[in-house]
Structure formats: C-alpha cells, structure tokens
mmCIF file of C-alpha atoms and ligand atoms in Angstrom:
data_model
loop_
_atom_site.group_PDB
_atom_site.id
_atom_site.type_symbol
_atom_site.label_atom_id
_atom_site.label_comp_id
_atom_site.label_asym_id
_atom_site.label_seq_id
_atom_site.Cartn_x
_atom_site.Cartn_y
_atom_site.Cartn_z
ATOM 1 C CA MET A 73 125.316 142.295 107.780
ATOM 2 C CA ASP A 74 128.216 143.131 110.106
ATOM 3 C CA THR A 75 131.316 142.224 108.079
ATOM 4 C CA ASN A 76 133.342 141.333 111.171
ATOM 5 C CA THR A 77 131.246 138.365 112.213
ATOM 6 C CA LEU A 78 132.172 134.705 111.944
ATOM 7 C CA SER A 79 128.970 134.232 109.903
ATOM 8 C CA HIS A 80 130.057 136.825 107.370
ATOM 9 C CA ASN A 81 133.473 135.234 106.929
ATOM 10 C CA LEU A 82 131.990 131.753 106.582
ATOM 11 C CA ILE A 83 129.420 132.944 104.057
ATOM 12 C CA MET A 84 132.165 134.548 101.985
ATOM 13 C CA THR A 85 134.073 131.240 102.004
ATOM 14 C CA GLY A 86 130.900 129.308 101.122
ATOM 15 C CA GLN A 87 130.149 131.643 98.258
ATOM 16 C CA ALA A 88 133.675 131.197 96.933
ATOM 17 C CA CYS A 89 133.773 127.391 97.296
ATOM 18 C CA PHE A 90 130.264 126.025 96.636
ATOM 19 C CA THR A 91 129.064 125.552 93.081
ATOM 20 C CA PRO A 92 126.808 128.577 92.614
ATOM 21 C CA ASN A 93 123.525 126.654 92.186
ATOM 22 C CA TYR A 94 122.031 127.807 95.517
ATOM 23 C CA GLN A 95 121.449 131.203 97.068
ATOM 24 C CA PRO A 96 121.034 130.546 100.798
ATOM 25 C CA GLN A 97 119.678 133.140 103.210
ATOM 26 C CA GLY A 98 122.552 135.171 104.685
ATOM 27 C CA ILE A 99 122.662 133.411 108.054
ATOM 28 C CA VAL A 100 124.694 130.475 109.341
ATOM 29 C CA LEU A 101 122.598 128.161 111.488
ATOM 30 C CA GLU A 102 124.395 126.462 114.322
ATOM 31 C CA ARG A 103 121.929 124.598 116.513
ATOM 32 C CA GLY A 104 118.275 123.802 116.996
ATOM 33 C CA LEU A 105 115.829 122.681 119.649
ATOM 34 C CA GLY A 106 112.206 121.774 119.004
ATOM 35 C CA ALA A 107 110.889 124.217 116.423
ATOM 36 C CA GLN A 108 113.610 126.795 117.059
ATOM 37 C CA VAL A 109 117.039 127.288 115.512
ATOM 38 C CA TRP A 110 119.878 129.661 116.357
ATOM 39 C CA ASP A 111 122.499 131.236 114.131
ATOM 40 C CA LEU A 112 126.183 131.645 114.929
ATOM 41 C CA GLU A 113 125.577 135.071 116.451
ATOM 42 C CA GLY A 114 122.984 133.589 118.799
ATOM 43 C CA ARG A 115 119.884 134.997 117.099
ATOM 44 C CA ALA A 116 116.845 132.722 117.481
ATOM 45 C CA TYR A 117 114.357 131.861 114.744
ATOM 46 C CA ILE A 118 111.123 129.884 114.760
ATOM 47 C CA ASP A 119 111.515 127.253 112.081
ATOM 48 C CA PHE A 120 108.416 127.296 109.864
ATOM 49 C CA GLY A 121 110.268 125.500 107.064
ATOM 50 C CA ALA A 122 111.704 122.428 108.819
ATOM 51 C CA GLY A 123 114.484 122.196 106.236
ATOM 52 C CA ILE A 124 111.832 121.872 103.477
ATOM 53 C CA ALA A 125 109.503 119.398 105.229
ATOM 54 C CA VAL A 126 112.389 117.300 106.537
ATOM 55 C CA SER A 127 112.743 117.942 110.288
ATOM 56 C CA ALA A 128 109.426 116.226 111.033
ATOM 57 C CA LEU A 129 110.101 115.829 114.743
ATOM 58 C CA GLY A 130 111.862 119.183 115.018
ATOM 59 C CA HIS A 131 115.428 119.591 116.211
ATOM 60 C CA GLN A 132 117.087 117.398 118.836
ATOM 61 C CA ASP A 133 114.051 115.240 119.508
ATOM 62 C CA PRO A 134 115.267 113.172 122.481
ATOM 63 C CA ASP A 135 113.966 109.866 121.083
ATOM 64 C CA LEU A 136 115.702 110.472 117.766
ATOM 65 C CA VAL A 137 118.922 111.469 119.506
ATOM 66 C CA ALA A 138 118.780 108.325 121.653
ATOM 67 C CA ALA A 139 118.100 106.048 118.653
ATOM 68 C CA LEU A 140 120.914 107.623 116.656
ATOM 69 C CA GLN A 141 123.365 107.476 119.542
ATOM 70 C CA ALA A 142 122.535 103.826 120.226
ATOM 71 C CA GLN A 143 123.145 102.930 116.573
ATOM 72 C CA LEU A 144 126.262 105.153 116.352
ATOM 73 C CA ASN A 145 127.860 103.018 119.000
ATOM 74 C CA LYS A 146 127.027 99.771 117.199
ATOM 75 C CA LEU A 147 127.348 99.889 113.397
ATOM 76 C CA TRP A 148 127.322 102.640 110.770
ATOM 77 C CA HIS A 149 127.361 100.888 107.435
ATOM 78 C CA THR A 150 127.380 97.459 105.881
ATOM 79 C CA SER A 151 126.225 98.016 102.252
ATOM 80 C CA ASN A 152 123.489 95.773 100.915
ATOM 81 C CA LEU A 153 125.746 92.746 100.999
ATOM 82 C CA TYR A 154 124.545 92.025 104.540
ATOM 83 C CA TYR A 155 121.336 92.322 106.533
ATOM 84 C CA THR A 156 120.981 94.782 109.415
ATOM 85 C CA GLU A 157 118.182 94.890 111.940
ATOM 86 C CA PRO A 158 117.173 98.586 111.561
ATOM 87 C CA ALA A 159 116.567 98.255 107.796
ATOM 88 C CA ILE A 160 114.627 94.995 108.145
ATOM 89 C CA ARG A 161 112.445 96.356 110.928
ATOM 90 C CA LEU A 162 111.820 99.675 109.167
ATOM 91 C CA ALA A 163 110.805 97.899 105.946
ATOM 92 C CA ALA A 164 108.386 95.654 107.864
ATOM 93 C CA GLU A 165 106.941 98.659 109.711
ATOM 94 C CA LEU A 166 106.440 100.630 106.478
ATOM 95 C CA VAL A 167 104.715 97.609 104.931
ATOM 96 C CA GLN A 168 102.504 97.338 108.009
ATOM 97 C CA ALA A 169 101.596 101.040 107.837
ATOM 98 C CA SER A 170 100.768 101.170 104.104
ATOM 99 C CA PHE A 171 99.403 99.345 101.037
ATOM 100 C CA ALA A 172 102.894 98.129 100.208
ATOM 101 C CA GLU A 173 104.311 94.631 100.164
ATOM 102 C CA ARG A 174 107.956 95.520 99.588
ATOM 103 C CA VAL A 175 110.318 98.449 100.142
ATOM 104 C CA PHE A 176 113.468 99.641 98.352
ATOM 105 C CA PHE A 177 115.694 101.957 100.425
ATOM 106 C CA CYS A 178 117.848 104.762 99.049
ATOM 107 C CA ASN A 179 119.064 108.188 100.183
ATOM 108 C CA SER A 180 116.882 110.949 98.789
ATOM 109 C CA GLY A 181 113.598 111.812 97.161
ATOM 110 C CA ALA A 182 115.025 111.946 93.656
ATOM 111 C CA GLU A 183 116.527 108.509 94.147
ATOM 112 C CA ALA A 184 113.207 107.121 95.423
ATOM 113 C CA ASN A 185 111.419 108.496 92.335
ATOM 114 C CA GLU A 186 114.201 107.290 90.053
ATOM 115 C CA ALA A 187 113.598 103.784 91.429
ATOM 116 C CA ALA A 188 109.843 104.198 90.852
ATOM 117 C CA ILE A 189 110.451 105.278 87.246
ATOM 118 C CA LYS A 190 112.812 102.373 86.575
ATOM 119 C CA LEU A 191 110.347 100.009 88.233
ATOM 120 C CA ALA A 192 107.541 101.280 85.980
ATOM 121 C CA ARG A 193 109.634 100.713 82.848
ATOM 122 C CA ARG A 194 110.626 97.232 83.975
ATOM 123 C CA TYR A 195 107.013 96.416 84.823
ATOM 124 C CA ALA A 196 106.060 97.552 81.320
ATOM 125 C CA SER A 197 108.788 95.465 79.710
ATOM 126 C CA GLN A 198 107.430 92.369 81.476
ATOM 127 C CA TYR A 199 103.665 92.894 81.310
ATOM 128 C CA LEU A 200 102.685 95.578 78.797
ATOM 129 C CA ALA A 201 102.734 96.020 75.028
ATOM 130 C CA PRO A 202 106.008 97.309 73.471
ATOM 131 C CA GLN A 203 104.531 100.768 72.781
ATOM 132 C CA GLN A 204 103.408 101.166 76.417
ATOM 133 C CA ARG A 205 106.425 102.856 78.026
ATOM 134 C CA GLN A 206 105.267 106.427 78.684
ATOM 135 C CA ILE A 207 105.053 107.901 82.186
ATOM 136 C CA VAL A 208 102.421 110.604 82.649
ATOM 137 C CA THR A 209 103.242 113.442 85.070
ATOM 138 C CA PHE A 210 101.568 116.772 85.839
ATOM 139 C CA VAL A 211 102.265 120.381 85.021
ATOM 140 C CA GLY A 212 103.607 122.183 88.094
ATOM 141 C CA GLY A 213 104.774 118.952 89.737
ATOM 142 C CA PHE A 214 108.220 118.358 91.177
ATOM 143 C CA HIS A 215 109.954 114.990 91.379
ATOM 144 C CA GLY A 216 113.690 115.684 91.780
ATOM 145 C CA ARG A 217 116.846 116.764 89.992
ATOM 146 C CA THR A 218 118.346 113.620 88.469
ATOM 147 C CA LEU A 219 117.984 113.526 84.721
ATOM 148 C CA ALA A 220 114.944 111.210 84.781
ATOM 149 C CA THR A 221 113.202 112.853 87.737
ATOM 150 C CA VAL A 222 113.807 116.365 86.429
ATOM 151 C CA THR A 223 112.248 115.230 83.140
ATOM 152 C CA ALA A 224 109.292 113.864 85.121
ATOM 153 C CA THR A 225 109.089 117.376 86.611
ATOM 154 C CA ALA A 226 106.835 119.123 84.116
ATOM 155 C CA GLN A 227 108.332 122.582 84.586
ATOM 156 C CA PRO A 228 110.549 123.860 81.745
ATOM 157 C CA LYS A 229 112.635 126.073 84.070
ATOM 158 C CA TYR A 230 114.215 122.934 85.556
ATOM 159 C CA HIS A 231 115.039 121.478 82.118
ATOM 160 C CA SER A 232 116.787 124.377 80.510
ATOM 161 C CA GLY A 233 120.351 123.566 79.462
ATOM 162 C CA PHE A 234 120.155 119.874 80.370
ATOM 163 C CA GLU A 235 118.866 118.625 77.035
ATOM 164 C CA PRO A 236 118.714 116.057 75.586
ATOM 165 C CA LEU A 237 116.284 114.823 78.239
ATOM 166 C CA PRO A 238 115.336 111.155 78.562
ATOM 167 C CA ASP A 239 112.443 110.058 76.430
ATOM 168 C CA GLY A 240 109.096 108.654 77.457
ATOM 169 C CA PHE A 241 107.419 111.284 79.647
ATOM 170 C CA ARG A 242 104.109 112.959 78.856
ATOM 171 C CA TYR A 243 102.797 116.019 80.677
ATOM 172 C CA CYS A 244 99.177 116.570 81.603
ATOM 173 C CA GLU A 245 97.361 119.530 83.179
ATOM 174 C CA PHE A 246 97.036 119.028 86.937
ATOM 175 C CA ASN A 247 93.507 118.508 88.278
ATOM 176 C CA ASP A 248 92.090 118.369 84.738
ATOM 177 C CA PHE A 249 89.940 115.225 84.707
ATOM 178 C CA ALA A 250 89.302 115.189 80.958
ATOM 179 C CA ALA A 251 92.942 115.884 80.061
ATOM 180 C CA ALA A 252 94.057 113.006 82.308
ATOM 181 C CA GLU A 253 91.617 110.673 80.614
ATOM 182 C CA ARG A 254 93.078 111.616 77.236
ATOM 183 C CA ALA A 255 96.730 111.496 78.376
ATOM 184 C CA ILE A 256 96.530 108.059 80.016
ATOM 185 C CA ASP A 257 96.221 105.858 76.956
ATOM 186 C CA GLY A 258 97.617 102.785 75.239
ATOM 187 C CA GLN A 259 101.133 104.269 75.496
ATOM 188 C CA THR A 260 101.074 104.783 79.264
ATOM 189 C CA CYS A 261 102.868 102.424 81.645
ATOM 190 C CA ALA A 262 102.575 104.601 84.761
ATOM 191 C CA VAL A 263 101.316 107.853 86.237
ATOM 192 C CA LEU A 264 103.403 109.747 88.796
ATOM 193 C CA VAL A 265 101.561 112.357 90.875
ATOM 194 C CA GLU A 266 101.918 114.381 94.090
ATOM 195 C CA PRO A 267 98.718 114.295 96.191
ATOM 196 C CA ILE A 268 99.543 117.943 97.008
ATOM 197 C CA GLN A 269 101.996 119.695 94.718
ATOM 198 C CA GLY A 270 104.642 121.095 97.050
ATOM 199 C CA GLU A 271 107.353 122.941 95.131
ATOM 200 C CA GLY A 272 104.733 123.919 92.542
ATOM 201 C CA GLY A 273 102.882 126.097 95.087
ATOM 202 C CA ILE A 274 101.005 123.891 97.632
ATOM 203 C CA ILE A 275 98.266 122.896 95.227
ATOM 204 C CA PRO A 276 96.092 120.021 96.462
ATOM 205 C CA THR A 277 94.565 117.503 94.082
ATOM 206 C CA GLN A 278 90.832 118.133 93.706
ATOM 207 C CA PRO A 279 88.665 115.595 95.534
ATOM 208 C CA GLY A 280 88.240 112.584 93.274
ATOM 209 C CA PHE A 281 91.243 113.366 91.051
ATOM 210 C CA LEU A 282 93.468 110.596 92.434
ATOM 211 C CA GLN A 283 90.576 108.108 92.169
ATOM 212 C CA HIS A 284 90.045 109.250 88.595
ATOM 213 C CA LEU A 285 93.730 108.584 87.869
ATOM 214 C CA ARG A 286 93.326 105.142 89.454
ATOM 215 C CA VAL A 287 90.437 104.339 87.099
ATOM 216 C CA CYS A 288 92.332 105.672 84.059
ATOM 217 C CA CYS A 289 95.405 103.614 85.007
ATOM 218 C CA ASP A 290 93.363 100.461 85.488
ATOM 219 C CA ARG A 291 91.713 100.948 82.098
ATOM 220 C CA VAL A 292 95.109 100.575 80.351
ATOM 221 C CA GLY A 293 96.981 98.454 82.916
ATOM 222 C CA ALA A 294 99.288 101.299 84.049
ATOM 223 C CA LEU A 295 100.747 101.740 87.545
ATOM 224 C CA LEU A 296 99.559 104.579 89.789
ATOM 225 C CA MET A 297 102.602 106.007 91.595
ATOM 226 C CA VAL A 298 102.223 108.663 94.281
ATOM 227 C CA ASP A 299 105.102 110.959 95.186
ATOM 228 C CA GLU A 300 104.630 111.547 98.923
ATOM 229 C CA ILE A 301 108.136 112.844 99.479
ATOM 230 C CA GLN A 302 106.820 116.190 100.717
ATOM 231 C CA SER A 303 103.201 115.359 101.594
ATOM 232 C CA GLY A 304 103.837 112.057 103.389
ATOM 233 C CA MET A 305 104.919 111.086 106.904
ATOM 234 C CA GLY A 306 102.046 112.851 108.628
ATOM 235 C CA ARG A 307 102.571 116.277 107.068
ATOM 236 C CA THR A 308 98.874 116.710 106.188
ATOM 237 C CA GLY A 309 97.413 115.111 109.316
ATOM 238 C CA ARG A 310 97.166 111.611 107.815
ATOM 239 C CA LEU A 311 100.202 109.352 107.616
ATOM 240 C CA PHE A 312 100.099 109.658 103.811
ATOM 241 C CA ALA A 313 98.235 112.421 101.987
ATOM 242 C CA HIS A 314 96.642 110.034 99.467
ATOM 243 C CA GLU A 315 94.699 108.536 102.406
ATOM 244 C CA TRP A 316 92.441 111.620 102.316
ATOM 245 C CA GLU A 317 90.965 110.091 99.164
ATOM 246 C CA SER A 318 88.958 107.273 100.661
ATOM 247 C CA GLY A 319 89.521 103.792 99.309
ATOM 248 C CA LEU A 320 92.438 104.799 97.105
ATOM 249 C CA THR A 321 95.208 102.245 96.715
ATOM 250 C CA PRO A 322 98.264 103.282 94.704
ATOM 251 C CA ASP A 323 100.744 100.754 93.298
ATOM 252 C CA VAL A 324 103.923 102.609 94.214
ATOM 253 C CA MET A 325 104.763 105.376 96.692
ATOM 254 C CA SER A 326 107.990 107.330 97.103
ATOM 255 C CA LEU A 327 109.033 108.728 100.476
ATOM 256 C CA ALA A 328 112.027 110.736 101.711
ATOM 257 C CA LYS A 329 112.320 114.099 103.525
ATOM 258 C CA GLY A 330 110.358 113.658 106.796
ATOM 259 C CA LEU A 331 111.022 109.904 106.886
ATOM 260 C CA GLY A 332 114.500 110.549 108.287
ATOM 261 C CA SER A 333 113.635 113.806 110.097
ATOM 262 C CA GLY A 334 117.053 115.116 109.018
ATOM 263 C CA LEU A 335 119.027 111.964 108.275
ATOM 264 C CA PRO A 336 119.169 111.244 104.538
ATOM 265 C CA ILE A 337 116.873 108.395 103.565
ATOM 266 C CA GLY A 338 114.489 107.643 100.713
ATOM 267 C CA ALA A 339 112.152 104.722 100.172
ATOM 268 C CA THR A 340 110.152 103.326 97.270
ATOM 269 C CA LEU A 341 107.181 101.316 98.505
ATOM 270 C CA VAL A 342 105.628 98.804 96.135
ATOM 271 C CA GLY A 343 102.184 97.208 96.263
ATOM 272 C CA PRO A 344 101.354 93.620 95.266
ATOM 273 C CA LYS A 345 100.982 94.265 91.516
ATOM 274 C CA ALA A 346 104.634 95.212 91.081
ATOM 275 C CA ALA A 347 106.240 93.845 94.245
ATOM 276 C CA GLU A 348 108.530 91.400 92.393
ATOM 277 C CA ILE A 349 109.615 93.764 89.604
ATOM 278 C CA LEU A 350 112.869 94.992 91.130
ATOM 279 C CA ALA A 351 114.310 91.515 90.845
ATOM 280 C CA LEU A 352 117.802 90.412 91.834
ATOM 281 C CA GLY A 353 120.442 92.699 90.339
ATOM 282 C CA SER A 354 117.968 95.058 88.675
ATOM 283 C CA HIS A 355 118.616 98.099 90.842
ATOM 284 C CA GLY A 356 120.711 99.166 93.826
ATOM 285 C CA SER A 357 122.208 101.863 96.046
ATOM 286 C CA THR A 358 125.362 101.500 98.172
ATOM 287 C CA PHE A 359 124.057 103.562 101.085
ATOM 288 C CA GLY A 360 120.403 102.474 100.779
ATOM 289 C CA GLY A 361 119.133 101.004 104.046
ATOM 290 C CA ASN A 362 121.949 102.606 106.031
ATOM 291 C CA PRO A 363 121.501 101.489 109.660
ATOM 292 C CA LEU A 364 121.880 105.002 111.123
ATOM 293 C CA ALA A 365 119.168 106.449 108.878
ATOM 294 C CA CYS A 366 116.894 103.428 109.327
ATOM 295 C CA ALA A 367 117.228 103.438 113.134
ATOM 296 C CA VAL A 368 116.140 107.086 113.152
ATOM 297 C CA ALA A 369 113.347 106.578 110.585
ATOM 298 C CA ARG A 370 111.849 103.801 112.716
ATOM 299 C CA VAL A 371 111.381 106.302 115.540
ATOM 300 C CA VAL A 372 109.932 108.904 113.167
ATOM 301 C CA LEU A 373 107.400 106.408 111.815
ATOM 302 C CA ARG A 374 106.416 105.207 115.294
ATOM 303 C CA LYS A 375 105.954 108.746 116.634
ATOM 304 C CA VAL A 376 104.164 110.159 113.576
ATOM 305 C CA ASN A 377 101.890 107.193 112.992
ATOM 306 C CA ASP A 378 100.030 107.797 116.221
ATOM 307 C CA PRO A 379 96.446 109.096 116.292
ATOM 308 C CA HIS A 380 97.350 111.761 118.885
ATOM 309 C CA MET A 381 100.217 113.057 116.783
ATOM 310 C CA LEU A 382 98.114 113.101 113.601
ATOM 311 C CA GLN A 383 95.391 114.953 115.493
ATOM 312 C CA HIS A 384 97.977 117.408 116.828
ATOM 313 C CA ILE A 385 99.179 118.089 113.257
ATOM 314 C CA GLY A 386 95.593 118.744 112.108
ATOM 315 C CA TYR A 387 94.933 121.038 115.068
ATOM 316 C CA GLN A 388 98.158 123.055 114.756
ATOM 317 C CA GLY A 389 97.572 123.318 111.013
ATOM 318 C CA GLN A 390 94.138 124.772 111.683
ATOM 319 C CA GLN A 391 95.564 127.282 114.164
ATOM 320 C CA LEU A 392 98.189 128.386 111.668
ATOM 321 C CA ARG A 393 95.701 128.640 108.833
ATOM 322 C CA GLN A 394 93.269 130.693 110.923
ATOM 323 C CA ALA A 395 96.090 133.017 111.946
ATOM 324 C CA LEU A 396 97.066 133.482 108.286
ATOM 325 C CA GLU A 397 93.451 134.213 107.403
ATOM 326 C CA ALA A 398 93.162 136.766 110.222
ATOM 327 C CA MET A 399 96.374 138.533 109.140
ATOM 328 C CA ASN A 400 95.139 138.529 105.572
ATOM 329 C CA ALA A 401 91.728 139.943 106.526
ATOM 330 C CA GLU A 402 93.564 142.985 107.898
ATOM 331 C CA LEU A 403 96.476 143.316 105.469
ATOM 332 C CA GLY A 404 95.161 141.823 102.197
ATOM 333 C CA VAL A 405 98.527 140.351 101.174
ATOM 334 C CA PHE A 406 97.292 136.996 99.918
ATOM 335 C CA GLN A 407 94.801 135.967 97.266
ATOM 336 C CA THR A 408 94.444 132.356 98.446
ATOM 337 C CA ILE A 409 95.471 130.280 101.432
ATOM 338 C CA ARG A 410 95.528 126.546 100.788
ATOM 339 C CA GLY A 411 96.917 123.182 101.827
ATOM 340 C CA GLN A 412 96.249 120.682 104.550
ATOM 341 C CA GLY A 413 97.568 120.070 108.053
ATOM 342 C CA LEU A 414 101.018 121.578 108.426
ATOM 343 C CA MET A 415 101.542 121.902 104.673
ATOM 344 C CA LEU A 416 100.215 125.378 103.927
ATOM 345 C CA GLY A 417 100.668 127.861 101.121
ATOM 346 C CA ALA A 418 99.558 131.469 100.786
ATOM 347 C CA GLN A 419 99.622 132.956 97.312
ATOM 348 C CA LEU A 420 100.553 136.635 97.206
ATOM 349 C CA ALA A 421 97.867 139.027 96.011
ATOM 350 C CA GLU A 422 98.465 140.535 92.588
ATOM 351 C CA ALA A 423 99.787 143.809 93.977
ATOM 352 C CA TYR A 424 102.633 141.961 95.722
ATOM 353 C CA GLN A 425 103.631 139.524 93.005
ATOM 354 C CA GLY A 426 107.343 139.300 92.300
ATOM 355 C CA GLN A 427 108.045 140.257 95.936
ATOM 356 C CA ILE A 428 108.267 136.844 97.560
ATOM 357 C CA ALA A 429 112.056 137.010 98.125
ATOM 358 C CA ARG A 430 111.586 140.283 100.007
ATOM 359 C CA LEU A 431 108.851 138.698 102.145
ATOM 360 C CA LEU A 432 111.180 135.823 103.036
ATOM 361 C CA ASN A 433 113.819 138.342 104.111
ATOM 362 C CA CYS A 434 111.278 140.282 106.220
ATOM 363 C CA CYS A 435 110.296 137.016 107.930
ATOM 364 C CA ARG A 436 113.909 136.105 108.661
ATOM 365 C CA ASP A 437 114.598 139.598 110.055
ATOM 366 C CA GLN A 438 111.559 139.236 112.341
ATOM 367 C CA GLY A 439 112.737 135.829 113.584
ATOM 368 C CA VAL A 440 110.771 133.263 111.579
ATOM 369 C CA LEU A 441 112.135 131.074 108.779
ATOM 370 C CA VAL A 442 109.663 130.420 105.960
ATOM 371 C CA LEU A 443 109.820 129.064 102.411
ATOM 372 C CA GLN A 444 108.841 129.976 98.909
ATOM 373 C CA ALA A 445 106.933 127.697 96.536
ATOM 374 C CA GLY A 446 105.976 128.277 92.923
ATOM 375 C CA THR A 447 106.674 131.863 91.963
ATOM 376 C CA ASP A 448 104.541 133.792 94.457
ATOM 377 C CA VAL A 449 103.605 131.429 97.242
ATOM 378 C CA LEU A 450 104.635 131.701 100.888
ATOM 379 C CA ARG A 451 105.053 128.087 102.042
ATOM 380 C CA LEU A 452 104.820 127.028 105.676
ATOM 381 C CA LEU A 453 105.991 123.552 106.736
ATOM 382 C CA PRO A 454 106.749 123.686 110.469
ATOM 383 C CA PRO A 455 108.000 120.639 112.372
ATOM 384 C CA LEU A 456 105.052 118.308 113.005
ATOM 385 C CA THR A 457 105.835 118.395 116.718
ATOM 386 C CA ILE A 458 105.590 122.191 116.999
ATOM 387 C CA ASN A 459 103.961 123.140 120.312
ATOM 388 C CA SER A 460 101.492 125.967 120.860
ATOM 389 C CA THR A 461 104.060 128.359 122.361
ATOM 390 C CA GLU A 462 106.390 127.926 119.394
ATOM 391 C CA LEU A 463 103.493 128.192 116.948
ATOM 392 C CA GLN A 464 102.196 131.423 118.519
ATOM 393 C CA GLN A 465 105.700 132.872 118.582
ATOM 394 C CA GLY A 466 106.123 132.065 114.887
ATOM 395 C CA ILE A 467 102.716 133.550 114.100
ATOM 396 C CA HIS A 468 103.653 136.721 115.965
ATOM 397 C CA CYS A 469 106.917 137.044 113.995
ATOM 398 C CA LEU A 470 105.062 136.371 110.741
ATOM 399 C CA ASP A 471 102.492 139.038 111.596
ATOM 400 C CA GLN A 472 105.262 141.568 112.267
ATOM 401 C CA ALA A 473 107.016 140.577 109.051
ATOM 402 C CA LEU A 474 103.859 141.030 106.959
ATOM 403 C CA ARG A 475 103.368 144.503 108.446
ATOM 404 C CA VAL A 476 106.929 145.524 107.526
ATOM 405 C CA PHE A 477 106.447 143.945 104.101
ATOM 406 C CA VAL A 478 103.292 145.902 103.240
ATOM 407 C CA THR A 479 104.664 149.159 104.679
ATOM 408 C CA GLU A 480 107.816 148.946 102.590
ATOM 409 C CA CYS A 481 106.055 147.909 99.378
HETATM 410 C C1 PLP B 239 107.400 115.949 95.887
HETATM 411 C C2 PLP B 239 108.895 115.861 95.812
HETATM 412 N N1 PLP B 239 109.453 114.863 95.123
HETATM 413 C C3 PLP B 239 110.791 114.736 95.041
HETATM 414 C C4 PLP B 239 111.645 115.650 95.627
HETATM 415 C C5 PLP B 239 113.125 115.486 95.514
HETATM 416 O O1 PLP B 239 113.660 115.111 96.745
HETATM 417 P P1 PLP B 239 115.234 115.244 97.027
HETATM 418 O O2 PLP B 239 115.556 116.697 97.037
HETATM 419 O O3 PLP B 239 115.421 114.576 98.368
HETATM 420 O O4 PLP B 239 115.941 114.536 95.930
HETATM 421 C C6 PLP B 239 111.094 116.720 96.343
HETATM 422 C C7 PLP B 239 111.962 117.733 96.955
HETATM 423 O O5 PLP B 239 111.593 118.854 97.168
HETATM 424 C C8 PLP B 239 109.683 116.827 96.436
HETATM 425 O O6 PLP B 239 109.099 117.829 97.104
#
C-alpha cells in the first residue's frame, strides 16, 4: 500500500490504538450505495459480505435513510423506563411474523443469545427438576463472545484463555441424529442450534434434524431455541431459516445482524411455553428497544417479509451458486458449494487448504469483498437487495480473483 495515503495513516493509528483482537483488511471504507462500497482513495468494491450478514438492505437504502432521519429528528433514547412507538410496533410486527408471543430487545446477537440462555435457566428453575439445567449446543456452532455465549459456542479456539467457563453446557455432534438423542436427556433444559451454521462454515442442518431436536426436547420438557442471528431476516429466502423445515415450531429464537441492516439491535423472541419467564426485574438492557434502531428494523422487516423480496433472494442466490459452480468446473478450487439463498459457502479443495486469507486478499484486489468461515470456507453473504448488475459485477471480480489465486498458488 502507498504509505502516503490517508488510509495508510489511519490504519497505522488504528493499529496503534485498537486492542489487537481484530485484523481488518488493509482498506478504510468511507461510503456505500446499494451493494457497493468505496474506500477513502475512491476504489469501488462489490460487497459480497454485507458486514457479516448485517447490511440486509444494502447501503443507503432510501426507505431506511428516511425512517432513520424521521426518528433522528424526534427522539433518540428513553431507556426502558418509558414506552416508545417504534419498539412497541416492531415487537408487535415480529410477533405477527413468527411463532412468538413476546419479544425482548437488546443490542447484539450475543446479547440476544445471552437472554435466551438466561431464559432457559429461569424456565428450568420454575418448571423442571433441579438436575435439569444443561443447555445442549452443537460442535462447530457459533453463538457470540460473552462468557456464556462463547461457552455455548462449541469450538475450543474461542475458549482458550478465558477459563473458568460457566457451567451447564453440553456439546453434541452437529447433524448426528443418534448423538442428539443421547445428549438431550433428563439433565437438559434447552437446546440452542443454528438452522445453518454460519461462522462454522455454512453448514446446513440435514432435513429432519431440527424436527428431531423438537421431538427430543419434547420428550424431556426442554426448550428448543434457534439462533437465527445470521440465517434469519430473509437471508435464506424464507423470513427465518427454520421455516424450511415444515411444521417446525421453536420455543425461542434469537435475531440480530440483518434485523437492523446496520443499526445495532438484537431480539429474543419467545413462544407461548416460555412467554412469561422473563418476569418483571429478571433481565434488562439500557439500550434495548432503542427508538432509532427499532424505527429502522421495522422497515427492514416490512421490506424483507415480502414474497417478492424472498423470491428475489432465492433467485439471486441461485444465480450466484450457479456462477460459483461454473467457475469451479473450470478451476477446481472448491470441494463443496453449500448453503441456501444468499447464504453460501464454498469449501476450498484440499490442494488450496490453508490459503483462504490469500483468496480474500485476491478478491479485495479484484474489487469484491468476501468473507471467511470455518477454516477453509469462502463465505458469500451479499445484501439481500443486490440487483443483477451488481451481482454480475461481483461474480466477474470473483472469477478474476480465483484465476489470480490459482495462478499464484
Ligand atoms: C449465529 C450467530 N449467533 C450469534 C452471533 C453473535 O452476534 P454478535 O456479534 O452481534 O454478538 C453471531 C455473529 O456472528 C452469529 O453468526
């Protein structure tokens, strides 16, 4: 990178001042429009990452801008000591759009899962036997970085150095029907599962697995909690990914990321069985239900929960997947391409394993921003609103990047 640029100087300052827990790409993004973003030097990139499944409606969606501006000029914050209209309306709309009866608002995915975990324990303390306090989660899953949610995340690399971890979590092999039946027993109060593992490598649940978990939970009276923080809000072509499993009704669902399309918001949705568990004083969050975030999330929900939009997501996902398959037929870089809608993952072929960081750099240099998942998976999560021109441009950049990648390997 040119060391005389504003970007370079800013990056140096960032590297000196931030805690060193991240390693961002060496660009400073300044603005965005639709599915495109620009860095400080004016270089354009197609955004195939959407800020990790967050910018659901892309950048500067005019309806989101209008909703935010209208709320900016009215009221920013009240705390939960008072009612505000955006939070009330959003809660009612989420209830209307899902199995849920009640909603708890917070600010992030980890916080939404933390509330789900606390709710499960409180449910157990009211309704289940004293030994029934364990929460079953799945190997390769990801649920957040707070101490409880990172413990729910059954991946040792996230635990290292943070011990002692909270008690009461049990890990089970993902998509293993028999193992789940054994793990969900007289000690289980809840199961927490992603319908498609995101951070773990875009690994969908096998057909019938969520239903199987439902049956196992019902057998012992445990709650079925789905983490739709990455897979929800239309990402897979249904409003919530668990809806692909017909007739499935979870007890709890956590949302965040795409719900605010860039404004921080999380939500824990609770079905009838546990709707009264978070009783007065039992849990809270100062910023939860913030009117700015809720005003924006209402627009996101309205625009995503529309049959045309969901169809668009399915169609664009198919286009992207076919393009990946065509590139792979020629270049042989991937061993599997998986996922649903606009939540796609391509696992590097054995010959390229350990090279994912280099592939991400090639993509950036060719003008497309992509993500990693697991250890060797290229993850694509474009804005749900991406149009065909933007999609084709991103595909073209990706194609160029893969060619550079294989040539340099
Ligand atoms: C499935 C899932 N759950 C929880 C989280 C944590 O969300 P946050 O980073 O907003 O705390 C993530 C974030 O990647 C996620 O993908």
